[in-house]
mmCIF file of C-alpha atoms and ligand atoms in Angstrom:
data_model
loop_
_atom_site.group_PDB
_atom_site.id
_atom_site.type_symbol
_atom_site.label_atom_id
_atom_site.label_comp_id
_atom_site.label_asym_id
_atom_site.label_seq_id
_atom_site.Cartn_x
_atom_site.Cartn_y
_atom_site.Cartn_z
ATOM 1 C CA UNK A 5 8.655 18.583 2.504
ATOM 2 C CA UNK A 6 6.666 15.974 4.433
ATOM 3 C CA UNK A 7 7.099 12.500 2.918
ATOM 4 C CA UNK A 8 4.482 9.768 3.301
ATOM 5 C CA UNK A 9 4.778 6.023 2.547
ATOM 6 C CA UNK A 10 2.136 3.331 2.203
ATOM 7 C CA UNK A 11 2.151 -0.361 1.233
ATOM 8 C CA UNK A 12 -0.246 -2.613 -0.597
ATOM 9 C CA UNK A 13 -1.161 -5.006 -3.386
ATOM 10 C CA UNK A 14 -3.620 -2.598 -5.067
ATOM 11 C CA UNK A 15 -5.048 -5.295 -7.347
ATOM 12 C CA UNK A 16 -8.165 -4.420 -9.399
ATOM 13 C CA UNK A 17 -7.739 -0.821 -8.170
ATOM 14 C CA UNK A 18 -10.957 0.432 -6.611
ATOM 15 C CA UNK A 19 -12.214 3.528 -4.787
ATOM 16 C CA UNK A 20 -11.132 2.110 -1.410
ATOM 17 C CA UNK A 21 -7.572 2.187 -2.720
ATOM 18 C CA UNK A 22 -8.010 5.647 -4.216
ATOM 19 C CA UNK A 23 -9.430 6.989 -0.932
ATOM 20 C CA UNK A 24 -6.518 5.747 1.168
ATOM 21 C CA UNK A 25 -4.046 7.192 -1.350
ATOM 22 C CA UNK A 26 -5.887 10.525 -1.289
ATOM 23 C CA UNK A 27 -5.961 10.649 2.526
ATOM 24 C CA UNK A 28 -2.324 9.515 2.780
ATOM 25 C CA UNK A 29 -1.214 12.293 0.409
ATOM 26 C CA UNK A 30 -3.216 14.818 2.443
ATOM 27 C CA UNK A 31 -0.902 14.045 5.390
ATOM 28 C CA UNK A 32 2.161 15.354 3.538
ATOM 29 C CA UNK A 33 3.602 16.663 0.288
ATOM 30 C CA UNK A 34 5.084 13.555 -1.326
ATOM 31 C CA UNK A 35 3.584 10.048 -1.381
ATOM 32 C CA UNK A 36 5.619 6.893 -1.972
ATOM 33 C CA UNK A 37 3.640 3.698 -2.611
ATOM 34 C CA UNK A 38 5.344 0.315 -2.172
ATOM 35 C CA UNK A 39 3.392 -2.169 -4.284
ATOM 36 C CA UNK A 40 3.706 -5.903 -3.654
ATOM 37 C CA UNK A 41 5.587 -7.978 -6.225
ATOM 38 C CA UNK A 42 4.227 -11.354 -7.346
ATOM 39 C CA UNK A 43 6.738 -13.124 -5.119
ATOM 40 C CA UNK A 44 5.715 -11.077 -2.082
ATOM 41 C CA UNK A 45 2.024 -11.619 -2.830
ATOM 42 C CA UNK A 46 2.555 -15.367 -2.705
ATOM 43 C CA UNK A 47 4.106 -14.807 0.755
ATOM 44 C CA UNK A 48 0.859 -12.996 1.647
ATOM 45 C CA UNK A 49 -1.154 -15.840 0.140
ATOM 46 C CA UNK A 50 -2.560 -13.460 -2.475
ATOM 47 C CA UNK A 51 -2.997 -14.230 -6.179
ATOM 48 C CA UNK A 52 -3.449 -11.050 -8.188
ATOM 49 C CA UNK A 53 -5.445 -10.479 -11.376
ATOM 50 C CA UNK A 54 -2.965 -7.802 -12.592
ATOM 51 C CA UNK A 55 0.759 -8.424 -12.540
ATOM 52 C CA UNK A 56 3.255 -6.160 -10.791
ATOM 53 C CA UNK A 57 4.024 -3.982 -13.826
ATOM 54 C CA UNK A 58 0.325 -3.277 -14.473
ATOM 55 C CA UNK A 59 -0.426 -2.517 -10.815
ATOM 56 C CA UNK A 60 2.627 -0.224 -10.725
ATOM 57 C CA UNK A 61 1.523 1.651 -13.881
ATOM 58 C CA UNK A 62 -2.014 2.068 -12.550
ATOM 59 C CA UNK A 63 -0.700 3.504 -9.282
ATOM 60 C CA UNK A 64 1.643 5.863 -11.176
ATOM 61 C CA UNK A 65 -1.429 7.227 -12.965
ATOM 62 C CA UNK A 66 -3.099 8.217 -9.666
ATOM 63 C CA UNK A 67 -2.754 11.962 -9.048
ATOM 64 C CA UNK A 68 -1.929 11.489 -5.339
ATOM 65 C CA UNK A 69 1.034 9.179 -5.997
ATOM 66 C CA UNK A 70 4.545 10.594 -6.532
ATOM 67 C CA UNK A 71 6.674 7.459 -6.596
ATOM 68 C CA UNK A 72 5.959 3.719 -6.799
ATOM 69 C CA UNK A 73 8.533 1.218 -5.519
ATOM 70 C CA UNK A 74 8.389 -2.605 -5.232
ATOM 71 C CA UNK A 75 7.514 -4.306 -1.972
ATOM 72 C CA UNK A 76 9.511 -7.542 -1.975
ATOM 73 C CA UNK A 77 9.725 -8.467 1.711
ATOM 74 C CA UNK A 78 8.113 -7.733 5.073
ATOM 75 C CA UNK A 79 11.525 -6.632 6.362
ATOM 76 C CA UNK A 80 12.268 -3.827 3.903
ATOM 77 C CA UNK A 81 10.172 -1.227 5.706
ATOM 78 C CA UNK A 82 12.975 0.182 7.877
ATOM 79 C CA UNK A 83 15.168 0.589 4.795
ATOM 80 C CA UNK A 84 12.311 2.208 2.871
ATOM 81 C CA UNK A 85 11.707 4.719 5.675
ATOM 82 C CA UNK A 86 15.409 5.613 5.768
ATOM 83 C CA UNK A 87 16.082 5.583 2.011
ATOM 84 C CA UNK A 88 13.058 7.741 1.129
ATOM 85 C CA UNK A 89 13.358 9.919 4.268
ATOM 86 C CA UNK A 90 9.791 9.083 5.263
ATOM 87 C CA UNK A 91 8.043 11.116 7.967
ATOM 88 C CA UNK A 92 4.779 9.159 8.065
ATOM 89 C CA UNK A 93 3.769 5.593 7.180
ATOM 90 C CA UNK A 94 0.042 5.265 6.493
ATOM 91 C CA UNK A 95 -1.999 2.043 6.389
ATOM 92 C CA UNK A 96 -5.659 1.126 6.450
ATOM 93 C CA UNK A 97 -7.280 0.255 9.778
ATOM 94 C CA UNK A 98 -7.077 -3.495 9.131
ATOM 95 C CA UNK A 99 -3.360 -3.112 9.902
ATOM 96 C CA UNK A 100 -3.919 -1.146 13.123
ATOM 97 C CA UNK A 101 -1.561 -2.355 15.850
ATOM 98 C CA UNK A 102 0.183 -4.854 13.573
ATOM 99 C CA UNK A 103 3.739 -5.461 14.755
ATOM 100 C CA UNK A 104 5.041 -5.063 11.165
ATOM 101 C CA UNK A 105 4.068 -1.389 11.366
ATOM 102 C CA UNK A 106 4.184 -0.692 15.117
ATOM 103 C CA UNK A 107 7.951 -1.360 15.083
ATOM 104 C CA UNK A 108 8.385 1.614 12.723
ATOM 105 C CA UNK A 109 7.180 4.029 15.399
ATOM 106 C CA UNK A 110 10.716 4.746 16.641
ATOM 107 C CA UNK A 111 11.680 5.813 13.117
ATOM 108 C CA UNK A 112 8.601 7.684 11.892
ATOM 109 C CA UNK A 113 4.958 8.454 12.555
ATOM 110 C CA UNK A 114 2.586 5.533 11.829
ATOM 111 C CA UNK A 115 -1.012 6.437 10.982
ATOM 112 C CA UNK A 116 -3.893 4.001 10.454
ATOM 113 C CA UNK A 117 -6.871 5.321 8.543
ATOM 114 C CA UNK A 118 -10.360 3.793 8.516
ATOM 115 C CA UNK A 119 -10.930 1.384 5.650
ATOM 116 C CA UNK A 120 -13.547 2.227 3.025
ATOM 117 C CA UNK A 121 -16.565 0.068 3.787
ATOM 118 C CA UNK A 122 -18.308 -2.103 1.182
ATOM 119 C CA UNK A 123 -15.454 -2.591 -1.270
ATOM 120 C CA UNK A 124 -12.464 -4.883 -1.547
ATOM 121 C CA UNK A 125 -10.627 -6.744 -4.263
ATOM 122 C CA UNK A 126 -11.919 -10.086 -2.940
ATOM 123 C CA UNK A 127 -15.504 -8.741 -2.957
ATOM 124 C CA UNK A 128 -15.109 -7.667 -6.600
ATOM 125 C CA UNK A 129 -13.779 -11.111 -7.548
ATOM 126 C CA UNK A 130 -16.608 -12.826 -5.634
ATOM 127 C CA UNK A 131 -19.304 -10.587 -7.141
ATOM 128 C CA UNK A 132 -17.891 -11.268 -10.619
ATOM 129 C CA UNK A 133 -17.946 -14.995 -9.883
ATOM 130 C CA UNK A 134 -14.167 -15.221 -10.099
ATOM 131 C CA UNK A 135 -12.456 -17.820 -7.950
ATOM 132 C CA UNK A 136 -10.987 -15.974 -4.997
HETATM 133 N N1 C2G B 20 -7.921 -0.424 1.865
HETATM 134 C C1 C2G B 20 -8.882 0.455 2.357
HETATM 135 N N2 C2G B 20 -10.190 0.208 2.127
HETATM 136 C C2 C2G B 20 -10.572 -0.885 1.401
HETATM 137 C C3 C2G B 20 -9.603 -1.770 0.877
HETATM 138 C C4 C2G B 20 -8.261 -1.511 1.125
HETATM 139 O O1 C2G B 20 -8.557 1.456 3.015
HETATM 140 N N3 C2G B 20 -11.902 -1.093 1.191
HETATM 141 C C5 C2G B 20 -6.513 -0.141 2.149
HETATM 142 C C6 C2G B 20 -5.841 -1.238 2.976
HETATM 143 O O2 C2G B 20 -6.097 -1.060 4.363
HETATM 144 C C7 C2G B 20 -4.364 -1.015 2.636
HETATM 145 C C8 C2G B 20 -4.427 -0.486 1.186
HETATM 146 O O3 C2G B 20 -5.791 -0.078 0.945
HETATM 147 O O4 C2G B 20 -3.806 -0.001 3.468
HETATM 148 C C9 C2G B 20 -4.044 -1.540 0.189
HETATM 149 O O5 C2G B 20 -4.881 -2.657 0.396
HETATM 150 P P1 C2G B 20 -4.418 -4.071 -0.236
HETATM 151 O O6 C2G B 20 -4.081 -3.858 -1.669
HETATM 152 O O7 C2G B 20 -5.412 -5.099 0.160
HETATM 153 O O8 C2G B 20 -3.037 -4.304 0.505
HETATM 154 P P2 C2G B 20 -2.653 -5.382 1.622
HETATM 155 O O9 C2G B 20 -2.852 -6.743 1.090
HETATM 156 O O10 C2G B 20 -3.311 -4.977 2.872
HETATM 157 O O11 C2G B 20 -1.067 -5.157 1.642
HETATM 158 O O12 C2G B 20 3.125 -4.780 3.797
HETATM 159 C C10 C2G B 20 1.770 -4.445 3.830
HETATM 160 C C11 C2G B 20 0.980 -5.126 2.736
HETATM 161 O O13 C2G B 20 1.619 -5.024 1.476
HETATM 162 C C12 C2G B 20 -0.411 -4.495 2.651
#
């Protein structure tokens, strides 16, 4: 049983999110998604439209997702990999080479997948005339 883990805010869920979840699941048999809490989002300088509970429920409804856990800190990744016996951590290409994920390479495989062009939560907010 190959276990995959990915991280994100997943606000205003869009097909870029769905595509990375689909491709992440295709790399194994079980996909864990760590979704950022409100507190962690403020650390990332992100203000979300949907709160944590809603973003968690939406992710749990995605066919590729097997388990959703909270992402509270940058530092929890080692524990997550150990606790959920993760074989592969997957992130979008915007994270390629980022120390926060490169350090996991002695514990598990780290795979960066190309982002989906032309869509992002900030683009949706901008196009809808919402303050970023
Ligand atoms: N993504 C993508 N294509 C897009 C938009 C997002 O492939 N058009 C990917 C991102 O690369 C990321 C995932 O979808 O892997 C979630 O994106 P965000 O919700 O923006 O998450 P982010 O703020 O990058 O949080 O500890 C890591 C952070 O929690 C990642």
